[in-house]
Amino acid sequence: MTSSPSDTEAAVHRLQEFADSAAEAVGGEAEVQFDTIKLRVSADKWVDALTTARDDLDLVFFSWLSAIDWANDVEAGDPLKEEIEERIELLCTVCDLTEGRRVTFSTDLPTEKPSVASIVEVYVGANWHEREAAEMFGITFEGHPDPGPLYLPESFLGNPLKKSYPLLSREVKPWPGTVDVEAMPEKASTENPEA
Amino acid sequence: MVTDNDLVKHLSEAQVSVELQTEDMTLNIGPQHPSTHGVLRLVARVSGERCFDVKPVIGYMHRGYEKLSEVRTYPQITALINRIDWVSGYANEIPFIVAAEKLMDVEVPERAQYIRVILTEMARVSSHLVFMASYPLELGAATPLFFALRDRERVLDLIEGVTGGRFHPNFNRIGGVKPNAGSGPITKKTPQDLPAGFLGETRDAMSVVLDTCEEIEDLVAGNEIFRARTKGIGVLPPEVGAAFGVSGPNLRASGVKFDLRKVEDYLPYNKFDFDVVVGENGDCWDRWWVRLEEIRESAKIIQQAVDGIPPSGPLQAKVPKVIKVPKGETYVRAENPKGEMGYYIVSDGGPGPYRLKIRSASFSNISILSWILEGVLVPDIIAIMGSLDFVLGDVDR
Amino acid sequence: MTQFITDLFSNFWVSLAGKLLLVATMVPVIGMLLGFAEMKLSAKMQSRVGPYFAGGRWGWAQLIADGVKFFQKEDLIPEDADRPVFKAAPILVLVGTVSLFLVIPFGPGLIFQDLSVGIFYALAISSIGTIGVLMAGWSSANKYSLMGGLRAAGQLIAYELPLVLAVVGSVIMAGTMSMTGIVEAQISAGFPFVLVQFIGFGIFMIAALAELSRIPFDMPIAESELVMGYVTEYSGFRFLFFFLAEFANMFTMSAIAATLFLGGYWLPFVPESTLEFTGPLILIGKVFLLTFTMIWFRWTFPRFREDQLQTLAWKVLIPLALANIAITATLKVVL
């Protein structure tokens, strides 16, 4: 976007090369779209993949961990245009501190009772991110040293970021909402503004 | 029957225990407290002045941004996300807008990009000046507060002159910046972008900011007491910082020379000449000093941008009236004043995102609190927390 | 007429009542004046204006307004607090301060009571404030107040020693503990003792700042950590007592420093016969200089941490003060 076309092409090429080498090292599939590398691994190799990333690929910086709830029925917002297989996709982005390479690892978990091994042993910073994913999506992280809600109070029921969780304001006013802005008065000086 | 002999024998065998049973005290620092930058609660077990165990409790300000953005369109979301890190308002919008533009494959005109750089760096100056003001106040020195905030007002006035808002500018549009200043009868005919005299006033304001940096450095940096309170306190080794996800000035103070402005291409920083400020030890002093120097570097960038801005040009690329972002996923991150802020947009081709993940800097920055605050004295808790420069809106989203 | 007044005041009880009345009016007035000075001076240092609206453009009535505000506030006592101790604490602190006024010489005969152990009495009675602070911290039933009270205990007791030892140098040079006697010794010596006793003067000022719990030694209050330290739970007129006590104490500590080191109510070129009238003005001028320095320090420095405070007191100030005494005593015998 801010560099010349040949620079961009070279950058894209380097990105694809790195993605392929990372996929080989970890044993997953790489997908590069819009300058983002997404490496899919299977859920049982989740911890190993991230350990390889930290040790061999030099991706020592833990950026974030979260999930996407792929569902066909949504309580709030627009549903997907095409029917897809329902799953919870766990994402974890790790980067390096020299050239700024980043890889988003992704694994699929079943929508009912999703559970995966915790990566707190690999990246210490995953502690809080996993707690947040657990309370927002209902994912169980096995081996997490300190599970428990992070943002939500103890008495909260439900997992808010799942697509099946209703938003109270959208129960009252359905998406996409109504237009309730009043028109501007034509002559501001002669007419009384409407109350 | 107890005789005197029995009593004497009993007393002589009695063990006199002089060890007093002391208990630790559980002290609740926050959520209402003068120094916690918002509603952060630290449950600290202290024994005298030394604290053994600190557990941060967050979520008092959780506003549910990610769920909200699932029911908003992209232009509506830009109005919301200013408020994540409310001290540096403009900088929060940038990674989101760039991500959306990437998905839509829109090329932003050059003048708009220069304006974005100027406003982002002003947001950085403003945020770091707030740090310069509030950090010595937490240690007890009340005067730098007034100096820093007095000159921050100039920067905020400039931001308000351009965007209309001091803290929540909402000035970015997908494809550039807001093209028309207003929609009244005069402004509609003459699309204005920057107000008249903006460039000259910005140059003046930046020289004033540089003078203030000198003043604050005189007042605070040479102060023996300040040095004694911050040097060697709260040392963060770079590996631990990277594993926790600490970013921005906090990580650079530990010696890691990494700045997203040099590495990522979300804004044309490669056209400007500036240094990446790196500290040595990773203690509170270094974190303070790195931010002071970053104000100076940002002032340099703004002056270069003001000198190099293309004199005229469109402010927004041609985008359809109703924005629909095509299907795709991308993650764009930016160097926010507090650290690395990123947005992962999962788009399905609709008017709003299917899922928006906000990676906020302060959330990862303060996840180190239980590690770094073990075994420190109570006044040092305040010193270390202040030096991490976090904002609760950023932590709790 | 004058004969009548002199006879009246030669009666012990009448003069006692008069002195008590004078002290009772002086303390709040001085407290308010110094508080106002602090507000205006700190504003100038911070590029602000300070009180502006109360009483016209100068804002001179700000402290009066504050005093009235404090008086009409609700008297809140926390439920778990120890009531008699809670109520007694501000009174003890104020008593410790007010009693110091008795031995400040405003002029040759203008002293409330010229005790022969003037300075000894002053140092002893100022320690009563320490108990008051501890009582305030303990009885408030609040963990923050408790921490503030404990810090205060450590700090105030630690800094009593440098305070006392710094004074000894001046007493040795004067040969007497009576406050008027020390001033007269400086008059007869022809120079204020600070020229020789500069170490003692420095230590006294630092220790006085610590005794007043002012920045850089305000760990007991530590506004950014402990909300307000031992004063957290006090509101209304009880808080006013603490507030007034702090400012009145600033005055008395500065006055003692001025008497012991700077020559008290005497200036070298002022003829001695006029000292009865110009003496109070001279003393107040010196006190103003010292309080200005105290205010200046407060708004410039951050605060010390508790262990750094204690290190300063025990490892730096006390050895220096002891060395000062040794040198003074030796030189006094030799010269």
Coordinates of N, CA and C in Angstrom, one line a residue, chain B residues 312-383:
Chain B
S312 N -2.0 19.6 -2.3 CA -3.4 19.4 -2.5 C -3.6 18.0 -3.0
G313 N -4.9 17.6 -3.0 CA -5.1 16.2 -3.4 C -6.4 15.7 -2.8
P314 N -6.9 14.6 -3.3 CA -8.1 14.1 -2.7 C -7.9 13.6 -1.3
L315 N -8.9 13.6 -0.5 CA -8.8 13.2 0.9 C -9.3 11.8 1.1
Q316 N -10.1 11.3 0.1 CA -10.7 10.0 0.3 C -10.8 9.3 -1.0
A317 N -10.4 8.1 -1.1 CA -10.5 7.3 -2.4 C -12.0 7.1 -2.6
K318 N -12.2 6.7 -3.9 CA -13.6 6.5 -4.3 C -14.1 5.2 -3.7
V319 N -15.0 5.2 -2.8 CA -15.6 4.0 -2.2 C -17.1 4.1 -2.3
P320 N -17.8 3.0 -2.4 CA -19.2 3.1 -2.6 C -19.9 3.7 -1.3
K321 N -21.1 4.2 -1.5 CA -21.7 4.8 -0.4 C -22.0 3.9 0.8
V322 N -22.5 2.7 0.5 CA -22.7 1.7 1.5 C -21.5 0.8 1.5
I323 N -20.8 0.8 2.5 CA -19.5 0.0 2.5 C -19.9 -1.5 2.7
K324 N -19.5 -2.3 1.8 CA -19.5 -3.7 2.1 C -18.2 -4.3 1.8
V325 N -17.6 -4.9 2.8 CA -16.2 -5.4 2.7 C -16.3 -6.8 2.2
P326 N -15.5 -7.1 1.2 CA -15.6 -8.5 0.7 C -15.1 -9.5 1.6
K327 N -15.4 -10.8 1.3 CA -15.1 -11.9 2.2 C -13.6 -12.0 2.4
G328 N -13.1 -12.3 3.6 CA -11.7 -12.5 3.9 C -11.4 -12.3 5.3
E329 N -10.1 -12.6 5.7 CA -9.7 -12.4 7.1 C -8.4 -11.7 7.0
T330 N -8.1 -10.7 7.9 CA -6.8 -10.1 7.9 C -6.5 -9.6 9.3
Y331 N -5.3 -9.5 9.6 CA -4.8 -8.9 10.9 C -3.9 -7.8 10.6
V332 N -4.2 -6.6 11.1 CA -3.3 -5.5 10.9 C -2.9 -4.9 12.3
R333 N -1.7 -4.7 12.5 CA -1.3 -4.2 13.8 C -0.5 -2.9 13.6
A334 N -0.6 -2.0 14.6 CA 0.0 -0.7 14.5 C 0.8 -0.4 15.8
E335 N 1.7 0.5 15.7 CA 2.4 1.0 16.9 C 1.6 2.1 17.6
N336 N 0.8 1.7 18.5 CA 0.0 2.7 19.3 C 0.9 3.2 20.4
P337 N 0.6 4.4 21.0 CA 1.4 4.9 22.0 C 1.6 3.9 23.2
K338 N 0.6 3.1 23.5 CA 0.7 2.2 24.6 C 1.4 0.9 24.2
G339 N 1.5 0.6 22.9 CA 2.1 -0.7 22.5 C 1.5 -1.1 21.2
E340 N 1.4 -2.4 21.0 CA 0.9 -3.0 19.8 C -0.6 -3.1 19.8
M341 N -1.2 -2.5 18.9 CA -2.7 -2.6 18.9 C -3.0 -3.2 17.5
G342 N -3.9 -4.2 17.5 CA -4.2 -4.9 16.2 C -5.6 -5.3 16.2
Y343 N -6.1 -5.4 14.9 CA -7.5 -5.8 14.7 C -7.5 -7.0 13.8
Y344 N -8.2 -8.0 14.2 CA -8.3 -9.2 13.3 C -9.8 -9.1 12.8
I345 N -9.9 -8.8 11.5 CA -11.3 -8.7 11.0 C -11.6 -10.0 10.2
V346 N -12.7 -10.6 10.5 CA -13.3 -11.7 9.8 C -14.5 -11.2 9.1
S347 N -14.4 -11.1 7.8 CA -15.5 -10.5 7.0 C -16.2 -11.5 6.2
D348 N -17.5 -11.3 6.1 CA -18.3 -12.3 5.2 C -18.9 -11.6 4.1
G349 N -18.5 -10.4 3.8 CA -19.1 -9.7 2.6 C -20.3 -8.8 3.0
G350 N -20.6 -8.7 4.3 CA -21.7 -7.9 4.7 C -21.3 -6.4 5.1
P351 N -22.3 -5.7 5.6 CA -22.0 -4.3 6.0 C -21.2 -4.2 7.3
G352 N -21.2 -5.3 8.1 CA -20.4 -5.3 9.3 C -19.5 -6.5 9.4
P353 N -18.6 -6.6 10.3 CA -17.7 -7.8 10.3 C -18.5 -8.9 11.0
Y354 N -18.0 -10.1 10.6 CA -18.6 -11.3 11.3 C -18.0 -11.5 12.7
R355 N -16.7 -11.2 12.7 CA -16.0 -11.2 14.0 C -14.9 -10.2 14.0
L356 N -14.8 -9.4 15.0 CA -13.7 -8.5 15.2 C -12.9 -8.8 16.4
K357 N -11.7 -9.1 16.3 CA -10.9 -9.4 17.5 C -10.0 -8.2 17.7
I358 N -10.0 -7.5 18.9 CA -9.2 -6.4 19.2 C -8.1 -6.8 20.1
R359 N -6.9 -6.6 19.6 CA -5.7 -6.9 20.4 C -5.3 -5.6 21.0
S360 N -5.5 -5.4 22.3 CA -5.2 -4.1 22.9 C -3.9 -4.2 23.6
A361 N -3.2 -3.1 23.6 CA -1.8 -3.2 24.1 C -1.8 -3.4 25.7
S362 N -2.6 -2.6 26.4 CA -2.5 -2.6 27.8 C -2.9 -3.9 28.4
F363 N -3.8 -4.7 27.7 CA -4.2 -6.0 28.3 C -3.0 -6.9 28.5
S364 N -2.2 -6.9 27.4 CA -1.0 -7.8 27.6 C 0.1 -7.1 28.5
N365 N 0.1 -5.8 28.5 CA 1.1 -5.1 29.3 C 0.9 -5.3 30.7
I366 N -0.4 -5.4 31.2 CA -0.5 -5.6 32.6 C -0.7 -7.0 33.0
S367 N -0.7 -7.9 32.1 CA -0.7 -9.3 32.5 C 0.6 -9.7 33.2
I368 N 1.6 -8.8 33.2 CA 2.8 -9.2 33.9 C 2.8 -8.8 35.3
L369 N 1.7 -8.1 35.8 CA 1.7 -7.5 37.1 C 1.9 -8.6 38.2
S370 N 1.3 -9.7 38.1 CA 1.6 -10.7 39.2 C 3.0 -11.2 39.2
W371 N 3.6 -11.2 38.0 CA 5.0 -11.6 38.0 C 5.9 -10.6 38.5
I372 N 5.7 -9.3 38.1 CA 6.7 -8.3 38.4 C 6.5 -7.7 39.8
L373 N 5.3 -7.9 40.4 CA 5.1 -7.2 41.7 C 5.3 -8.2 42.8
E374 N 6.0 -9.3 42.6 CA 6.2 -10.2 43.7 C 7.3 -9.7 44.6
G375 N 7.1 -9.6 45.8 CA 8.1 -9.3 46.7 C 8.6 -7.8 46.7
V376 N 7.8 -6.9 46.2 CA 8.2 -5.5 46.2 C 7.5 -4.8 47.3
L377 N 8.0 -3.6 47.6 CA 7.4 -2.8 48.7 C 6.2 -2.1 48.1
V378 N 5.3 -1.7 49.0 CA 4.0 -1.1 48.6 C 4.2 0.2 47.7
P379 N 5.1 1.1 48.1 CA 5.3 2.3 47.2 C 5.8 1.9 45.9
D380 N 6.6 0.8 45.8 CA 7.1 0.4 44.5 C 6.0 -0.2 43.6
I381 N 4.9 -0.7 44.2 CA 3.8 -1.2 43.4 C 3.3 0.0 42.6
I382 N 3.1 1.1 43.2 CA 2.6 2.3 42.5 C 3.6 2.7 41.4
A383 N 4.9 2.7 41.8 CA 5.9 3.2 40.8 C 5.9 2.3 39.6

